[in-house]
């Protein structure tokens, strides 16, 4: 590969102009980068399901008993090793810079490089940009780890195989609408990600080509399902890798739309394997969001990439300030609290009802309102959860049954959810119709139980999982992948250390939802909002009466908060308090335009819920925080997220927000308040129903039968 890359570079210097060489190089890089992005997604997904089994406690008594004997010997189901990690030929930073400057021809790039807002991440000098990534730092770190260690085993086939045309990479240059499928396989098979040692593989590639099989007269459209079924049967009989995971560590690529029905006769591929497909719709029963991956359908193009400066392009969108609207239009849009305003907006199609109580969803605060409306209704009708049963005389009934009192304190979310769930229509007593299984232990309660305490939680969980695995078949058949638990206390992040199948397989609905916690797996797990319970009337103060620019109060328990104190200790506009307040906390929140959520010991606190309750726009300074309900709500529409490195720029950032932009943020905060509220008797779209929706999105868990 290194020699071929050198030859391409050598001849390009001899035969092409400087500008053409740059564009040719970038086009090639983009093709390779697309494949790397897919591999990066697959590598991150591969962590979700296949993990070494750990120790179990031998519990001799009945389910719910506290009798715990010494642990059994540790054993491993699958052992992974990474040997001879690939070497990289990284060019110098100066070489990367020179390439970027030649292509862009702009001094601005050099300035941004010197400011640290551009960073190289590959040998070709490509860089990542703050604006286009959810989190640049996480991507850079994970991308490097993927490039160093990710290994894929491809089921071997020879050139004389009757279906070598569909199982081996094509020899020609791929073309047409479905070229992405062929391009990926060609690049993968020549890459350093391939391993011939299955024991060091992270994933296993099923190399059949759906597009090729479609046009093969021996198979055709009508025979694809039978071909796939026969192929899976063959590898399951001749290799141990499919059987040990039910296909959960396998993946395939398909760009043709026929791929969406190709797995109908092998549902373990459909629901267990990672499907990297172009037909990636949430509404297709065969596509499981977050498990599967969306493949870009790219028509191959070579050579010069067209460019036209933005100043010479037509406007494809309009940004209209509120001041430009007619008075009638303003009243129509702004009077959202009055029935007349709602009725008029309804007639324009900007509001749609999503519940029997007349609540409505708003375009601005949802990623996709229409999908949410349809899915929410389906969840409410059909979602079923089975809870492992416990009696009132169980020795640990206090931690396994819902509390009888009204929940309170910082960790009330955990208790509120369980109380609401146990009385809801989502509960089923028939495990056969359950979509998910609830592990009802309360981490917060166990923490304060003198029989368990902080030091005994891991042992309690290990014993509990052993008990249910011995007395019920549901845990064993999926390895816990269709189970979930709730934990708001930060101790929950380490509570599963002695049962890694809970940690890596089960759905963890937790408040300590940081991307950098080894126990939290984004997209499999869900972020629980930490909400201080408040009843009754929600306070309101118009944005024009909020005189303070920004407010924060809390203890100095992290480097981030220490930095905030150092920079803004005595500022007149950004009020930072690390001691006793002279005025009520609620008054400060109600009188401020922005309320800071600054990472402390954990990324999560109740401050976001507090800010939203009092109508204050959250300003979040907590890197790597998986924000609550991020699958549903567009946080950019009602909050600001600022990198911890930008603390010195806070005032400049806040003053850069126009009054019109702030009005939109403030208005949207008021719209999302109902989603961050607990009720003893849940209301549509409150915190309970939002958590249920997050669980519903994750209901298509990997189901692995025992062999």
Tab-separated table of C-alpha atoms in Angstrom, residues 427-630:
chain	number	residue	atom	x	y	z
A	427	UNK	CA	-46.503	-3.475	32.665
A	428	UNK	CA	-47.251	-7.043	31.595
A	429	UNK	CA	-47.375	-10.210	33.692
A	430	UNK	CA	-46.808	-12.325	30.601
A	431	UNK	CA	-43.056	-12.472	29.833
A	432	UNK	CA	-43.799	-13.809	26.355
A	433	UNK	CA	-45.215	-10.451	25.262
A	434	UNK	CA	-42.524	-8.327	26.934
A	435	UNK	CA	-40.287	-6.081	24.848
A	436	UNK	CA	-37.957	-5.416	27.781
A	437	UNK	CA	-37.331	-6.799	31.282
A	438	UNK	CA	-36.850	-4.431	34.231
A	439	UNK	CA	-34.251	-5.081	36.945
A	440	UNK	CA	-35.990	-3.272	39.824
A	441	UNK	CA	-33.137	-2.814	42.312
A	442	UNK	CA	-32.583	0.732	43.574
A	443	UNK	CA	-28.935	1.806	43.672
A	444	UNK	CA	-29.737	4.850	45.830
A	445	UNK	CA	-31.592	2.700	48.393
A	446	UNK	CA	-28.883	0.033	48.509
A	447	UNK	CA	-26.275	2.717	49.120
A	448	UNK	CA	-27.916	3.710	52.401
A	449	UNK	CA	-28.907	0.183	53.500
A	450	UNK	CA	-26.541	-0.842	56.347
A	451	UNK	CA	-26.663	-4.480	55.143
A	452	UNK	CA	-25.202	-3.436	51.780
A	453	UNK	CA	-23.727	0.060	51.700
A	454	UNK	CA	-21.430	1.489	49.070
A	455	UNK	CA	-18.929	-1.331	49.428
A	456	UNK	CA	-21.491	-4.098	49.019
A	457	UNK	CA	-23.500	-2.920	46.006
A	458	UNK	CA	-21.372	-4.783	43.454
A	459	UNK	CA	-21.789	-8.043	45.360
A	460	UNK	CA	-25.531	-7.506	45.718
A	461	UNK	CA	-25.970	-6.942	41.977
A	462	UNK	CA	-23.860	-9.983	41.144
A	463	UNK	CA	-25.957	-12.149	43.465
A	464	UNK	CA	-29.200	-10.721	42.074
A	465	UNK	CA	-28.268	-11.445	38.464
A	466	UNK	CA	-27.174	-14.964	39.381
A	467	UNK	CA	-30.523	-15.565	41.087
A	468	UNK	CA	-32.683	-14.459	38.170
A	469	UNK	CA	-30.483	-16.364	35.709
A	470	UNK	CA	-31.052	-19.545	37.720
A	471	UNK	CA	-34.784	-19.065	38.281
A	472	UNK	CA	-35.911	-17.503	34.988
A	473	UNK	CA	-34.886	-18.148	31.341
A	474	UNK	CA	-35.102	-14.523	30.184
A	475	UNK	CA	-31.655	-13.291	31.197
A	476	UNK	CA	-29.816	-16.282	29.745
A	477	UNK	CA	-31.462	-16.214	26.340
A	478	UNK	CA	-30.194	-12.697	25.606
A	479	UNK	CA	-27.253	-12.268	27.948
A	480	UNK	CA	-29.210	-9.391	29.483
A	481	UNK	CA	-29.459	-7.398	26.258
A	482	UNK	CA	-33.234	-6.965	26.606
A	483	UNK	CA	-32.990	-5.966	30.281
A	484	UNK	CA	-32.640	-2.513	31.817
A	485	UNK	CA	-32.220	-0.781	35.154
A	486	UNK	CA	-32.497	2.777	36.469
A	487	UNK	CA	-29.848	4.592	38.527
A	488	UNK	CA	-29.528	8.274	39.291
A	489	UNK	CA	-26.865	8.177	42.011
A	490	UNK	CA	-23.289	8.366	40.723
A	491	UNK	CA	-22.420	5.151	42.583
A	492	UNK	CA	-24.298	3.416	39.797
A	493	UNK	CA	-21.389	3.974	37.410
A	494	UNK	CA	-19.324	1.337	39.254
A	495	UNK	CA	-22.131	-0.863	40.598
A	496	UNK	CA	-21.891	-3.352	37.707
A	497	UNK	CA	-18.151	-4.010	37.832
A	498	UNK	CA	-18.617	-7.616	38.986
A	499	UNK	CA	-21.258	-8.439	36.373
A	500	UNK	CA	-19.987	-7.067	33.089
A	501	UNK	CA	-22.940	-8.494	31.177
A	502	UNK	CA	-25.075	-5.876	32.911
A	503	UNK	CA	-22.519	-3.203	32.170
A	504	UNK	CA	-22.085	-3.979	28.480
A	505	UNK	CA	-25.287	-5.789	27.491
A	506	UNK	CA	-28.161	-4.405	29.553
A	507	UNK	CA	-29.624	-0.946	28.937
A	508	UNK	CA	-28.460	1.389	31.695
A	509	UNK	CA	-30.758	4.379	32.232
A	510	UNK	CA	-28.473	6.562	34.317
A	511	UNK	CA	-27.862	10.156	35.339
A	512	UNK	CA	-24.059	9.761	35.194
A	513	UNK	CA	-24.145	9.608	31.401
A	514	UNK	CA	-20.658	10.570	30.298
A	515	UNK	CA	-19.067	9.331	27.078
A	516	UNK	CA	-15.791	8.907	28.950
A	517	UNK	CA	-17.134	6.552	31.626
A	518	UNK	CA	-16.156	3.002	30.766
A	519	UNK	CA	-19.484	1.740	32.070
A	520	UNK	CA	-21.621	3.966	29.837
A	521	UNK	CA	-22.204	2.969	26.219
A	522	UNK	CA	-23.813	5.766	24.227
A	523	UNK	CA	-26.896	4.845	22.155
A	524	UNK	CA	-27.270	1.510	23.953
A	525	UNK	CA	-27.681	3.200	27.309
A	526	UNK	CA	-29.868	6.230	27.993
A	527	UNK	CA	-29.333	9.496	29.852
A	528	UNK	CA	-31.722	10.059	32.755
A	529	UNK	CA	-32.428	13.690	33.718
A	530	UNK	CA	-31.575	14.516	37.321
A	531	UNK	CA	-34.634	16.502	38.387
A	532	UNK	CA	-35.436	17.952	41.790
A	533	UNK	CA	-39.166	17.313	42.330
A	534	UNK	CA	-41.367	20.404	42.244
A	535	UNK	CA	-45.120	20.429	42.281
A	536	UNK	CA	-47.724	22.890	41.099
A	537	UNK	CA	-47.332	26.133	39.216
A	538	UNK	CA	-44.270	26.634	37.024
A	539	UNK	CA	-42.881	30.162	37.513
A	540	UNK	CA	-42.634	32.538	34.581
A	541	UNK	CA	-40.687	35.734	34.015
A	542	UNK	CA	-40.446	37.437	30.634
A	543	UNK	CA	-36.982	37.503	29.081
A	544	UNK	CA	-37.023	41.319	29.112
A	545	UNK	CA	-37.185	41.262	32.927
A	546	UNK	CA	-34.216	38.940	33.341
A	547	UNK	CA	-31.516	41.478	34.173
A	548	UNK	CA	-28.574	39.196	34.990
A	549	UNK	CA	-26.615	37.817	32.026
A	550	UNK	CA	-25.504	34.506	33.564
A	551	UNK	CA	-25.544	32.752	36.930
A	552	UNK	CA	-23.858	29.795	38.618
A	553	UNK	CA	-23.726	28.570	42.206
A	554	UNK	CA	-21.978	25.453	43.476
A	555	UNK	CA	-18.897	24.011	45.147
A	556	UNK	CA	-15.394	23.937	43.671
A	557	UNK	CA	-15.121	20.181	43.120
A	558	UNK	CA	-13.553	19.961	39.661
A	559	UNK	CA	-10.852	21.649	37.536
A	560	UNK	CA	-13.583	23.047	35.284
A	561	UNK	CA	-15.305	24.850	38.152
A	562	UNK	CA	-11.955	26.036	39.455
A	563	UNK	CA	-11.254	27.604	36.056
A	564	UNK	CA	-14.693	29.245	36.045
A	565	UNK	CA	-14.004	30.783	39.442
A	566	UNK	CA	-10.562	32.046	38.421
A	567	UNK	CA	-11.835	33.792	35.283
A	568	UNK	CA	-15.213	35.171	36.391
A	569	UNK	CA	-14.913	35.505	40.177
A	570	UNK	CA	-15.717	39.222	40.399
A	571	UNK	CA	-17.482	39.884	37.114
A	572	UNK	CA	-20.473	42.230	37.086
A	573	UNK	CA	-22.451	40.331	34.425
A	574	UNK	CA	-21.556	36.679	35.001
A	575	UNK	CA	-22.387	35.882	38.614
A	576	UNK	CA	-20.330	32.953	39.938
A	577	UNK	CA	-20.970	31.873	43.545
A	578	UNK	CA	-19.057	29.188	45.427
A	579	UNK	CA	-20.407	29.979	48.860
A	580	UNK	CA	-23.658	30.802	50.617
A	581	UNK	CA	-26.045	32.885	48.529
A	582	UNK	CA	-27.480	36.090	49.950
A	583	UNK	CA	-30.627	35.734	47.852
A	584	UNK	CA	-32.864	32.679	47.263
A	585	UNK	CA	-31.504	30.268	44.650
A	586	UNK	CA	-34.829	30.312	42.828
A	587	UNK	CA	-34.736	34.118	42.509
A	588	UNK	CA	-31.290	33.952	40.925
A	589	UNK	CA	-32.466	31.404	38.359
A	590	UNK	CA	-35.618	33.346	37.629
A	591	UNK	CA	-33.748	36.631	37.149
A	592	UNK	CA	-30.975	35.333	34.868
A	593	UNK	CA	-30.929	34.964	31.112
A	594	UNK	CA	-28.482	32.042	31.138
A	595	UNK	CA	-27.929	29.502	33.914
A	596	UNK	CA	-24.632	27.645	33.894
A	597	UNK	CA	-24.375	23.884	34.212
A	598	UNK	CA	-20.669	23.336	34.943
A	599	UNK	CA	-19.128	19.889	35.301
A	600	UNK	CA	-18.289	19.021	38.860
A	601	UNK	CA	-17.385	15.622	40.242
A	602	UNK	CA	-19.839	14.269	37.640
A	603	UNK	CA	-21.075	15.708	34.349
A	604	UNK	CA	-24.626	15.584	35.682
A	605	UNK	CA	-26.381	17.626	38.357
A	606	UNK	CA	-29.927	18.843	38.876
A	607	UNK	CA	-28.930	22.296	37.556
A	608	UNK	CA	-30.204	21.716	34.012
A	609	UNK	CA	-33.592	20.688	35.360
A	610	UNK	CA	-33.538	23.697	37.700
A	611	UNK	CA	-32.732	26.109	34.875
A	612	UNK	CA	-35.467	24.763	32.608
A	613	UNK	CA	-38.033	24.828	35.407
A	614	UNK	CA	-37.375	28.541	36.022
A	615	UNK	CA	-37.277	29.414	32.317
A	616	UNK	CA	-33.548	30.137	32.277
A	617	UNK	CA	-31.620	29.095	29.144
A	618	UNK	CA	-29.144	26.325	30.133
A	619	UNK	CA	-25.510	27.033	29.302
A	620	UNK	CA	-23.746	23.675	29.520
A	621	UNK	CA	-20.014	23.482	30.229
A	622	UNK	CA	-19.534	19.745	30.661
A	623	UNK	CA	-17.626	17.971	27.906
A	624	UNK	CA	-18.664	14.441	26.953
A	625	UNK	CA	-22.111	14.732	28.566
A	626	UNK	CA	-24.757	12.642	26.810
A	627	UNK	CA	-27.613	15.065	27.365
A	628	UNK	CA	-30.977	13.665	28.543
A	629	UNK	CA	-33.483	12.853	25.796
A	630	UNK	CA	-30.863	13.710	23.153
